[in-house]
PDB file of N, CA and C in Angstrom:
ATOM      1  N   UNK A   1     -34.850  37.702  13.052  1.00 65.00           N
ATOM      2  CA  UNK A   1     -34.688  36.349  13.188  1.00 65.00           C
ATOM      3  C   UNK A   1     -33.489  35.807  12.542  1.00 65.00           C
ATOM      4  N   UNK A   2     -33.816  36.483  11.067  1.00 67.00           N
ATOM      5  CA  UNK A   2     -33.238  36.165  10.000  1.00 67.00           C
ATOM      6  C   UNK A   2     -31.483  36.575  10.068  1.00 67.00           C
ATOM      7  N   UNK A   3     -31.726  38.031  10.293  1.00 72.00           N
ATOM      8  CA  UNK A   3     -30.595  38.551  10.415  1.00 72.00           C
ATOM      9  C   UNK A   3     -29.923  38.007  11.386  1.00 72.00           C
ATOM     10  N   UNK A   4     -30.276  37.777  12.711  1.00 71.00           N
ATOM     11  CA  UNK A   4     -29.472  36.978  13.650  1.00 71.00           C
ATOM     12  C   UNK A   4     -29.169  35.703  13.308  1.00 71.00           C
ATOM     13  N   UNK A   5     -29.404  34.870  12.228  1.00 69.00           N
ATOM     14  CA  UNK A   5     -29.295  33.776  11.852  1.00 69.00           C
ATOM     15  C   UNK A   5     -27.664  33.355  10.991  1.00 69.00           C
ATOM     16  N   UNK A   6     -28.363  34.791  10.293  1.00 70.00           N
ATOM     17  CA  UNK A   6     -26.815  34.614   9.519  1.00 70.00           C
ATOM     18  C   UNK A   6     -25.854  35.126  10.048  1.00 70.00           C
ATOM     19  N   UNK A   7     -25.793  36.041  10.825  1.00 73.00           N
ATOM     20  CA  UNK A   7     -24.772  36.125  11.594  1.00 73.00           C
ATOM     21  C   UNK A   7     -24.178  35.318  12.609  1.00 73.00           C
ATOM     22  N   UNK A   8     -24.743  34.547  13.394  1.00 71.00           N
ATOM     23  CA  UNK A   8     -24.367  33.537  14.394  1.00 71.00           C
ATOM     24  C   UNK A   8     -23.032  33.120  14.107  1.00 71.00           C
ATOM     25  N   UNK A   9     -23.138  32.530  13.004  1.00 70.00           N
ATOM     26  CA  UNK A   9     -21.722  31.573  12.421  1.00 70.00           C
ATOM     27  C   UNK A   9     -20.765  32.537  12.338  1.00 70.00           C
ATOM     28  N   UNK A  10     -20.735  33.635  12.741  1.00 70.00           N
ATOM     29  CA  UNK A  10     -19.696  34.477  12.464  1.00 70.00           C
ATOM     30  C   UNK A  10     -18.989  35.300  13.678  1.00 70.00           C
ATOM     31  N   UNK A  11     -19.969  34.906  14.611  1.00 70.00           N
ATOM     32  CA  UNK A  11     -19.640  35.229  16.415  1.00 70.00           C
ATOM     33  C   UNK A  11     -18.537  33.922  16.669  1.00 70.00           C
ATOM     34  N   UNK A  12     -17.261  34.361  17.107  1.00 69.00           N
ATOM     35  CA  UNK A  12     -16.007  33.298  17.555  1.00 69.00           C
ATOM     36  C   UNK A  12     -16.546  32.519  19.004  1.00 69.00           C
ATOM     37  N   UNK A  13     -16.864  31.404  19.280  1.00 67.00           N
ATOM     38  CA  UNK A  13     -16.830  30.978  20.552  1.00 67.00           C
ATOM     39  C   UNK A  13     -18.481  31.289  20.960  1.00 67.00           C
ATOM     40  N   UNK A  14     -19.430  31.348  20.189  1.00 64.00           N
ATOM     41  CA  UNK A  14     -20.588  31.226  20.655  1.00 64.00           C
ATOM     42  C   UNK A  14     -21.713  30.244  20.917  1.00 64.00           C
ATOM     43  N   UNK A  15     -21.655  30.142  22.291  1.00 65.00           N
ATOM     44  CA  UNK A  15     -22.195  28.964  22.530  1.00 65.00           C
ATOM     45  C   UNK A  15     -23.592  28.276  22.460  1.00 65.00           C
ATOM     46  N   UNK A  16     -24.292  29.444  21.856  1.00 66.00           N
ATOM     47  CA  UNK A  16     -25.613  28.994  21.349  1.00 66.00           C
ATOM     48  C   UNK A  16     -26.471  29.941  22.379  1.00 66.00           C
ATOM     49  N   UNK A  17     -28.055  29.645  22.544  1.00 68.00           N
ATOM     50  CA  UNK A  17     -28.910  29.967  23.483  1.00 68.00           C
ATOM     51  C   UNK A  17     -29.134  28.069  24.420  1.00 68.00           C
ATOM     52  N   UNK A  18     -28.887  28.640  25.401  1.00 77.00           N
ATOM     53  CA  UNK A  18     -29.773  27.378  26.183  1.00 77.00           C
ATOM     54  C   UNK A  18     -30.773  27.641  27.080  1.00 77.00           C
ATOM     55  N   UNK A  19     -31.408  26.567  27.401  1.00 82.00           N
ATOM     56  CA  UNK A  19     -32.743  26.276  27.330  1.00 82.00           C
ATOM     57  C   UNK A  19     -33.131  26.458  28.801  1.00 82.00           C
ATOM     58  N   UNK A  20     -33.598  27.187  29.451  1.00 86.00           N
ATOM     59  CA  UNK A  20     -33.698  27.047  30.786  1.00 86.00           C
ATOM     60  C   UNK A  20     -34.744  25.988  31.496  1.00 86.00           C
ATOM     61  N   UNK A  21     -35.401  25.645  30.913  1.00 88.00           N
ATOM     62  CA  UNK A  21     -36.398  24.363  31.370  1.00 88.00           C
ATOM     63  C   UNK A  21     -35.493  23.139  31.016  1.00 88.00           C
ATOM     64  N   UNK A  22     -34.507  23.018  30.120  1.00 87.00           N
ATOM     65  CA  UNK A  22     -33.646  21.510  30.244  1.00 87.00           C
ATOM     66  C   UNK A  22     -32.453  21.938  31.216  1.00 87.00           C
ATOM     67  N   UNK A  23     -32.137  23.005  31.172  1.00 86.00           N
ATOM     68  CA  UNK A  23     -30.782  23.379  32.267  1.00 86.00           C
ATOM     69  C   UNK A  23     -31.314  22.937  33.684  1.00 86.00           C
ATOM     70  N   UNK A  24     -32.795  23.126  34.037  1.00 91.00           N
ATOM     71  CA  UNK A  24     -32.928  22.807  35.190  1.00 91.00           C
ATOM     72  C   UNK A  24     -33.956  21.777  35.736  1.00 91.00           C
ATOM     73  N   UNK A  25     -34.092  21.038  34.629  1.00 92.00           N
ATOM     74  CA  UNK A  25     -35.108  19.678  34.795  1.00 92.00           C
ATOM     75  C   UNK A  25     -34.046  18.281  33.836  1.00 92.00           C
ATOM     76  N   UNK A  26     -33.261  18.907  33.007  1.00 89.00           N
ATOM     77  CA  UNK A  26     -33.334  18.264  32.195  1.00 89.00           C
ATOM     78  C   UNK A  26     -34.207  17.513  31.060  1.00 89.00           C
ATOM     79  N   UNK A  27     -35.160  18.095  30.855  1.00 91.00           N
ATOM     80  CA  UNK A  27     -36.253  18.087  29.729  1.00 91.00           C
ATOM     81  C   UNK A  27     -36.334  19.041  28.810  1.00 91.00           C
ATOM     82  N   UNK A  28     -36.191  18.930  27.828  1.00 92.00           N
ATOM     83  CA  UNK A  28     -36.220  19.884  26.488  1.00 92.00           C
ATOM     84  C   UNK A  28     -37.664  20.519  26.325  1.00 92.00           C
ATOM     85  N   UNK A  29     -37.310  21.700  25.964  1.00 91.00           N
ATOM     86  CA  UNK A  29     -39.050  22.682  25.613  1.00 91.00           C
ATOM     87  C   UNK A  29     -38.988  22.377  24.132  1.00 91.00           C
ATOM     88  N   UNK A  30     -40.749  22.309  23.550  1.00 91.00           N
ATOM     89  CA  UNK A  30     -40.614  22.609  22.257  1.00 91.00           C
ATOM     90  C   UNK A  30     -39.875  23.248  21.232  1.00 91.00           C
ATOM     91  N   UNK A  31     -39.335  24.148  21.892  1.00 90.00           N
ATOM     92  CA  UNK A  31     -38.336  25.179  21.049  1.00 90.00           C
ATOM     93  C   UNK A  31     -36.651  24.708  21.210  1.00 90.00           C
ATOM     94  N   UNK A  32     -36.662  23.778  21.858  1.00 90.00           N
ATOM     95  CA  UNK A  32     -35.565  23.349  21.737  1.00 90.00           C
ATOM     96  C   UNK A  32     -34.323  23.113  20.575  1.00 90.00           C
ATOM     97  N   UNK A  33     -33.725  23.814  20.122  1.00 90.00           N
ATOM     98  CA  UNK A  33     -32.779  23.516  18.853  1.00 90.00           C
ATOM     99  C   UNK A  33     -33.428  24.382  18.127  1.00 90.00           C
ATOM    100  N   UNK A  34     -34.358  25.155  17.963  1.00 91.00           N
ATOM    101  CA  UNK A  34     -34.716  25.877  16.930  1.00 91.00           C
ATOM    102  C   UNK A  34     -33.943  27.545  16.835  1.00 91.00           C
ATOM    103  N   UNK A  35     -32.934  27.787  17.787  1.00 87.00           N
ATOM    104  CA  UNK A  35     -31.682  28.515  17.040  1.00 87.00           C
ATOM    105  C   UNK A  35     -30.833  27.830  16.177  1.00 87.00           C
ATOM    106  N   UNK A  36     -30.645  26.884  16.497  1.00 88.00           N
ATOM    107  CA  UNK A  36     -29.662  25.675  15.873  1.00 88.00           C
ATOM    108  C   UNK A  36     -30.285  25.658  14.261  1.00 88.00           C
ATOM    109  N   UNK A  37     -31.451  25.058  14.378  1.00 93.00           N
ATOM    110  CA  UNK A  37     -32.262  24.999  13.342  1.00 93.00           C
ATOM    111  C   UNK A  37     -32.471  26.114  12.145  1.00 93.00           C
ATOM    112  N   UNK A  38     -32.295  27.438  12.843  1.00 91.00           N
ATOM    113  CA  UNK A  38     -32.646  28.429  12.157  1.00 91.00           C
ATOM    114  C   UNK A  38     -31.549  29.047  11.645  1.00 91.00           C
ATOM    115  N   UNK A  39     -30.583  29.141  12.275  1.00 89.00           N
ATOM    116  CA  UNK A  39     -29.230  29.269  11.775  1.00 89.00           C
ATOM    117  C   UNK A  39     -29.129  27.975  10.470  1.00 89.00           C
ATOM    118  N   UNK A  40     -28.972  27.009  10.868  1.00 92.00           N
ATOM    119  CA  UNK A  40     -28.715  25.775   9.706  1.00 92.00           C
ATOM    120  C   UNK A  40     -29.605  25.856   8.721  1.00 92.00           C
ATOM    121  N   UNK A  41     -30.582  26.314   8.587  1.00 94.00           N
ATOM    122  CA  UNK A  41     -31.420  26.601   7.607  1.00 94.00           C
ATOM    123  C   UNK A  41     -30.924  27.791   6.772  1.00 94.00           C
ATOM    124  N   UNK A  42     -30.596  28.763   7.437  1.00 92.00           N
ATOM    125  CA  UNK A  42     -29.989  29.659   6.956  1.00 92.00           C
ATOM    126  C   UNK A  42     -28.558  29.604   6.005  1.00 92.00           C
ATOM    127  N   UNK A  43     -28.242  28.333   6.399  1.00 91.00           N
ATOM    128  CA  UNK A  43     -26.837  28.076   5.693  1.00 91.00           C
ATOM    129  C   UNK A  43     -27.134  26.871   4.791  1.00 91.00           C
ATOM    130  N   UNK A  44     -28.391  26.633   4.723  1.00 94.00           N
ATOM    131  CA  UNK A  44     -28.584  25.653   3.606  1.00 94.00           C
ATOM    132  C   UNK A  44     -28.315  24.338   4.083  1.00 94.00           C
ATOM    133  N   UNK A  45     -28.306  24.076   5.544  1.00 95.00           N
ATOM    134  CA  UNK A  45     -27.953  22.682   6.121  1.00 95.00           C
ATOM    135  C   UNK A  45     -29.194  22.108   6.378  1.00 95.00           C
ATOM    136  N   UNK A  46     -29.958  21.805   5.142  1.00 96.00           N
ATOM    137  CA  UNK A  46     -31.334  21.374   5.873  1.00 96.00           C
ATOM    138  C   UNK A  46     -31.495  20.030   6.912  1.00 96.00           C
ATOM    139  N   UNK A  47     -30.511  18.840   6.585  1.00 97.00           N
ATOM    140  CA  UNK A  47     -30.544  17.863   7.651  1.00 97.00           C
ATOM    141  C   UNK A  47     -30.224  18.101   8.671  1.00 97.00           C
ATOM    142  N   UNK A  48     -29.135  18.946   8.674  1.00 95.00           N
ATOM    143  CA  UNK A  48     -28.777  19.942  10.244  1.00 95.00           C
ATOM    144  C   UNK A  48     -29.641  20.455  10.804  1.00 95.00           C
ATOM    145  N   UNK A  49     -30.434  21.447  10.295  1.00 95.00           N
ATOM    146  CA  UNK A  49     -31.763  21.824  10.858  1.00 95.00           C
ATOM    147  C   UNK A  49     -32.828  21.055  11.277  1.00 95.00           C
ATOM    148  N   UNK A  50     -33.217  20.112  10.233  1.00 95.00           N
ATOM    149  CA  UNK A  50     -34.030  19.084  10.389  1.00 95.00           C
ATOM    150  C   UNK A  50     -33.849  18.494  11.692  1.00 95.00           C
ATOM    151  N   UNK A  51     -32.824  17.900  11.930  1.00 93.00           N
ATOM    152  CA  UNK A  51     -32.077  17.321  13.259  1.00 93.00           C
ATOM    153  C   UNK A  51     -32.317  17.887  14.474  1.00 93.00           C
ATOM    154  N   UNK A  52     -32.218  19.449  14.353  1.00 92.00           N
ATOM    155  CA  UNK A  52     -31.822  20.167  15.476  1.00 92.00           C
ATOM    156  C   UNK A  52     -33.478  20.624  16.088  1.00 92.00           C
ATOM    157  N   UNK A  53     -34.488  20.876  14.989  1.00 93.00           N
ATOM    158  CA  UNK A  53     -35.966  21.140  15.299  1.00 93.00           C
ATOM    159  C   UNK A  53     -36.404  21.117  13.942  1.00 93.00           C
ATOM    160  N   UNK A  54     -37.063  20.399  13.489  1.00 94.00           N
ATOM    161  CA  UNK A  54     -37.972  21.068  11.955  1.00 94.00           C
ATOM    162  C   UNK A  54     -38.682  21.984  11.828  1.00 94.00           C
ATOM    163  N   UNK A  55     -39.084  22.241  12.954  1.00 95.00           N
ATOM    164  CA  UNK A  55     -39.963  23.657  13.131  1.00 95.00           C
ATOM    165  C   UNK A  55     -39.089  24.743  12.525  1.00 95.00           C
ATOM    166  N   UNK A  56     -37.812  25.092  12.880  1.00 94.00           N
ATOM    167  CA  UNK A  56     -36.699  26.246  12.362  1.00 94.00           C
ATOM    168  C   UNK A  56     -36.786  26.107  11.076  1.00 94.00           C
ATOM    169  N   UNK A  57     -37.162  24.808  10.264  1.00 96.00           N
ATOM    170  CA  UNK A  57     -37.076  25.728   8.566  1.00 96.00           C
ATOM    171  C   UNK A  57     -38.845  25.882   8.309  1.00 96.00           C
ATOM    172  N   UNK A  58     -39.770  25.494   9.101  1.00 95.00           N
ATOM    173  CA  UNK A  58     -40.645  26.302   8.786  1.00 95.00           C
ATOM    174  C   UNK A  58     -40.955  27.479   9.431  1.00 95.00           C
ATOM    175  N   UNK A  59     -39.963  27.814  10.332  1.00 94.00           N
ATOM    176  CA  UNK A  59     -40.287  29.408  10.597  1.00 94.00           C
ATOM    177  C   UNK A  59     -39.387  30.084   9.752  1.00 94.00           C
ATOM    178  N   UNK A  60     -38.139  29.799   9.090  1.00 95.00           N
ATOM    179  CA  UNK A  60     -37.570  30.116   7.969  1.00 95.00           C
ATOM    180  C   UNK A  60     -38.518  30.516   6.949  1.00 95.00           C
ATOM    181  N   UNK A  61     -39.235  29.553   6.540  1.00 95.00           N
ATOM    182  CA  UNK A  61     -40.066  29.776   5.059  1.00 95.00           C
ATOM    183  C   UNK A  61     -40.874  30.663   5.772  1.00 95.00           C
ATOM    184  N   UNK A  62     -41.702  30.682   6.817  1.00 93.00           N
ATOM    185  CA  UNK A  62     -42.827  31.629   6.839  1.00 93.00           C
ATOM    186  C   UNK A  62     -42.347  32.881   7.246  1.00 93.00           C
ATOM    187  N   UNK A  63     -41.186  33.194   7.636  1.00 92.00           N
ATOM    188  CA  UNK A  63     -40.551  34.435   7.912  1.00 92.00           C
ATOM    189  C   UNK A  63     -40.126  35.127   6.339  1.00 92.00           C
ATOM    190  N   UNK A  64     -39.836  34.312   5.460  1.00 93.00           N
ATOM    191  CA  UNK A  64     -39.249  35.158   4.304  1.00 93.00           C
ATOM    192  C   UNK A  64     -40.942  34.970   3.451  1.00 93.00           C
ATOM    193  N   UNK A  65     -41.830  34.275   3.540  1.00 93.00           N
ATOM    194  CA  UNK A  65     -42.817  34.661   2.889  1.00 93.00           C
ATOM    195  C   UNK A  65     -43.944  36.025   3.523  1.00 93.00           C
ATOM    196  N   UNK A  66     -43.488  35.908   4.910  1.00 92.00           N
ATOM    197  CA  UNK A  66     -44.034  37.322   5.364  1.00 92.00           C
ATOM    198  C   UNK A  66     -43.310  38.174   4.793  1.00 92.00           C
ATOM    199  N   UNK A  67     -41.805  38.214   4.824  1.00 90.00           N
ATOM    200  CA  UNK A  67     -41.184  39.383   4.015  1.00 90.00           C
ATOM    201  C   UNK A  67     -41.268  39.765   2.883  1.00 90.00           C
ATOM    202  N   UNK A  68     -41.833  38.837   2.213  1.00 94.00           N
ATOM    203  CA  UNK A  68     -41.778  39.086   0.542  1.00 94.00           C
ATOM    204  C   UNK A  68     -43.010  39.372   0.239  1.00 94.00           C
ATOM    205  N   UNK A  69     -43.775  38.875   1.088  1.00 92.00           N
ATOM    206  CA  UNK A  69     -45.488  38.983   0.850  1.00 92.00           C
ATOM    207  C   UNK A  69     -46.067  40.058   1.430  1.00 92.00           C
ATOM    208  N   UNK A  70     -46.082  40.636   2.764  1.00 87.00           N
ATOM    209  CA  UNK A  70     -46.032  41.762   3.674  1.00 87.00           C
ATOM    210  C   UNK A  70     -47.596  41.673   3.590  1.00 87.00           C
ATOM    211  N   UNK A  71     -48.241  40.538   3.899  1.00 88.00           N
ATOM    212  CA  UNK A  71     -49.873  40.501   4.285  1.00 88.00           C
ATOM    213  C   UNK A  71     -49.987  41.517   5.245  1.00 88.00           C
ATOM    214  N   UNK A  72     -51.284  42.344   4.981  1.00 88.00           N
ATOM    215  CA  UNK A  72     -51.907  43.160   6.034  1.00 88.00           C
ATOM    216  C   UNK A  72     -52.194  42.799   6.829  1.00 88.00           C
ATOM    217  N   UNK A  73     -53.053  41.445   7.431  1.00 89.00           N
ATOM    218  CA  UNK A  73     -52.955  40.583   8.626  1.00 89.00           C
ATOM    219  C   UNK A  73     -52.547  39.478   8.591  1.00 89.00           C
ATOM    220  N   UNK A  74     -52.302  38.413   9.349  1.00 87.00           N
ATOM    221  CA  UNK A  74     -52.075  37.327   9.322  1.00 87.00           C
ATOM    222  C   UNK A  74     -52.796  36.471  10.480  1.00 87.00           C
ATOM    223  N   UNK A  75     -53.623  35.377  10.195  1.00 91.00           N
ATOM    224  CA  UNK A  75     -54.440  34.731  10.712  1.00 91.00           C
ATOM    225  C   UNK A  75     -53.617  33.524  11.216  1.00 91.00           C
ATOM    226  N   UNK A  76     -54.015  33.380  12.703  1.00 90.00           N
ATOM    227  CA  UNK A  76     -52.982  32.176  13.061  1.00 90.00           C
ATOM    228  C   UNK A  76     -54.337  31.598  13.755  1.00 90.00           C
ATOM    229  N   UNK A  77     -54.589  30.183  13.580  1.00 94.00           N
ATOM    230  CA  UNK A  77     -55.251  28.966  14.146  1.00 94.00           C
ATOM    231  C   UNK A  77     -54.765  28.612  15.145  1.00 94.00           C
ATOM    232  N   UNK A  78     -55.326  29.171  16.588  1.00 96.00           N
ATOM    233  CA  UNK A  78     -55.148  28.865  17.688  1.00 96.00           C
ATOM    234  C   UNK A  78     -54.642  26.719  17.902  1.00 96.00           C
ATOM    235  N   UNK A  79     -55.881  26.451  17.666  1.00 97.00           N
ATOM    236  CA  UNK A  79     -55.725  24.924  17.595  1.00 97.00           C
ATOM    237  C   UNK A  79     -54.385  24.534  16.825  1.00 97.00           C
ATOM    238  N   UNK A  80     -54.319  24.887  15.828  1.00 94.00           N
ATOM    239  CA  UNK A  80     -53.311  24.519  14.618  1.00 94.00           C
ATOM    240  C   UNK A  80     -51.487  24.890  15.642  1.00 94.00           C
ATOM    241  N   UNK A  81     -51.886  26.165  16.175  1.00 93.00           N
ATOM    242  CA  UNK A  81     -50.327  26.366  16.758  1.00 93.00           C
ATOM    243  C   UNK A  81     -50.204  25.132  17.784  1.00 93.00           C
ATOM    244  N   UNK A  82     -51.451  25.012  18.822  1.00 96.00           N
ATOM    245  CA  UNK A  82     -51.281  24.315  19.695  1.00 96.00           C
ATOM    246  C   UNK A  82     -51.201  22.841  19.488  1.00 96.00           C
ATOM    247  N   UNK A  83     -51.606  22.423  18.161  1.00 96.00           N
ATOM    248  CA  UNK A  83     -50.932  20.988  17.598  1.00 96.00           C
ATOM    249  C   UNK A  83     -49.339  20.587  17.471  1.00 96.00           C
ATOM    250  N   UNK A  84     -49.220  21.689  16.802  1.00 94.00           N
ATOM    251  CA  UNK A  84     -47.798  22.281  15.840  1.00 94.00           C
ATOM    252  C   UNK A  84     -46.703  22.244  17.604  1.00 94.00           C
ATOM    253  N   UNK A  85     -47.035  22.866  18.688  1.00 94.00           N
ATOM    254  CA  UNK A  85     -46.375  22.804  19.833  1.00 94.00           C
ATOM    255  C   UNK A  85     -46.133  21.437  20.649  1.00 94.00           C
ATOM    256  N   UNK A  86     -47.599  20.946  20.411  1.00 96.00           N
ATOM    257  CA  UNK A  86     -47.426  19.204  21.063  1.00 96.00           C
ATOM    258  C   UNK A  86     -46.422  18.416  20.338  1.00 96.00           C
ATOM    259  N   UNK A  87     -46.654  18.292  19.162  1.00 94.00           N
ATOM    260  CA  UNK A  87     -45.946  17.737  17.790  1.00 94.00           C
ATOM    261  C   UNK A  87     -44.192  17.886  17.973  1.00 94.00           C
ATOM    262  N   UNK A  88     -44.079  19.211  18.285  1.00 93.00           N
ATOM    263  CA  UNK A  88     -42.624  19.606  18.403  1.00 93.00           C
ATOM    264  C   UNK A  88     -42.070  19.272  19.951  1.00 93.00           C
ATOM    265  N   UNK A  89     -43.033  19.252  20.595  1.00 94.00           N
ATOM    266  CA  UNK A  89     -42.427  18.509  21.991  1.00 94.00           C
ATOM    267  C   UNK A  89     -42.226  17.313  21.929  1.00 94.00           C
ATOM    268  N   UNK A  90     -42.954  16.354  21.480  1.00 95.00           N
ATOM    269  CA  UNK A  90     -42.997  15.101  21.395  1.00 95.00           C
ATOM    270  C   UNK A  90     -41.768  14.865  20.462  1.00 95.00           C
ATOM    271  N   UNK A  91     -41.094  15.464  19.366  1.00 92.00           N
ATOM    272  CA  UNK A  91     -40.390  15.150  18.506  1.00 92.00           C
ATOM    273  C   UNK A  91     -39.068  15.207  19.609  1.00 92.00           C
ATOM    274  N   UNK A  92     -38.713  16.563  20.655  1.00 92.00           N
ATOM    275  CA  UNK A  92     -38.308  16.778  21.341  1.00 92.00           C
ATOM    276  C   UNK A  92     -37.764  15.521  22.252  1.00 92.00           C
ATOM    277  N   UNK A  93     -38.494  15.472  23.041  1.00 94.00           N
ATOM    278  CA  UNK A  93     -39.007  14.318  24.046  1.00 94.00           C
ATOM    279  C   UNK A  93     -38.432  12.922  23.311  1.00 94.00           C
ATOM    280  N   UNK A  94     -38.750  12.744  22.475  1.00 94.00           N
ATOM    281  CA  UNK A  94     -37.903  11.409  21.560  1.00 94.00           C
ATOM    282  C   UNK A  94     -36.285  11.951  21.233  1.00 94.00           C
ATOM    283  N   UNK A  95     -36.288  12.493  20.738  1.00 90.00           N
ATOM    284  CA  UNK A  95     -34.513  13.048  19.993  1.00 90.00           C
ATOM    285  C   UNK A  95     -34.095  12.941  21.686  1.00 90.00           C
ATOM    286  N   UNK A  96     -34.378  13.577  22.802  1.00 90.00           N
ATOM    287  CA  UNK A  96     -33.681  13.496  23.973  1.00 90.00           C
ATOM    288  C   UNK A  96     -34.019  11.797  24.450  1.00 90.00           C
ATOM    289  N   UNK A  97     -34.721  10.837  24.097  1.00 92.00           N
ATOM    290  CA  UNK A  97     -35.071   9.843  24.499  1.00 92.00           C
ATOM    291  C   UNK A  97     -35.836   9.739  26.007  1.00 92.00           C
ATOM    292  N   UNK A  98     -36.479  10.790  26.082  1.00 90.00           N
ATOM    293  CA  UNK A  98     -37.464  10.928  27.264  1.00 90.00           C
ATOM    294  C   UNK A  98     -38.658  10.067  27.473  1.00 90.00           C
ATOM    295  N   UNK A  99     -39.116   9.845  25.861  1.00 89.00           N
ATOM    296  CA  UNK A  99     -40.321   9.093  25.788  1.00 89.00           C
ATOM    297  C   UNK A  99     -39.813   7.727  24.416  1.00 89.00           C
TER     298      UNK A  99
END
């Protein structure tokens, strides 16, 4: 993920990743903007990353932590993941003016 985010700005005329849900229904998914957000974070454009999807910043920080610390096991709380996904979706629906 991080390597692709660093290389993405070097690809000429790269249109980005299109969200299938948004393309078919006009409704963004919770992950809409993640590619842009992660790429912006790796370019130190935190304002751009936050406006695309704040979770991208968290994803980059988590990926760097896992690369540096290399824990044997990673425990993830399912309720925390579900709350994060709902929060991300509310953010996206608000950003696109749906709610």
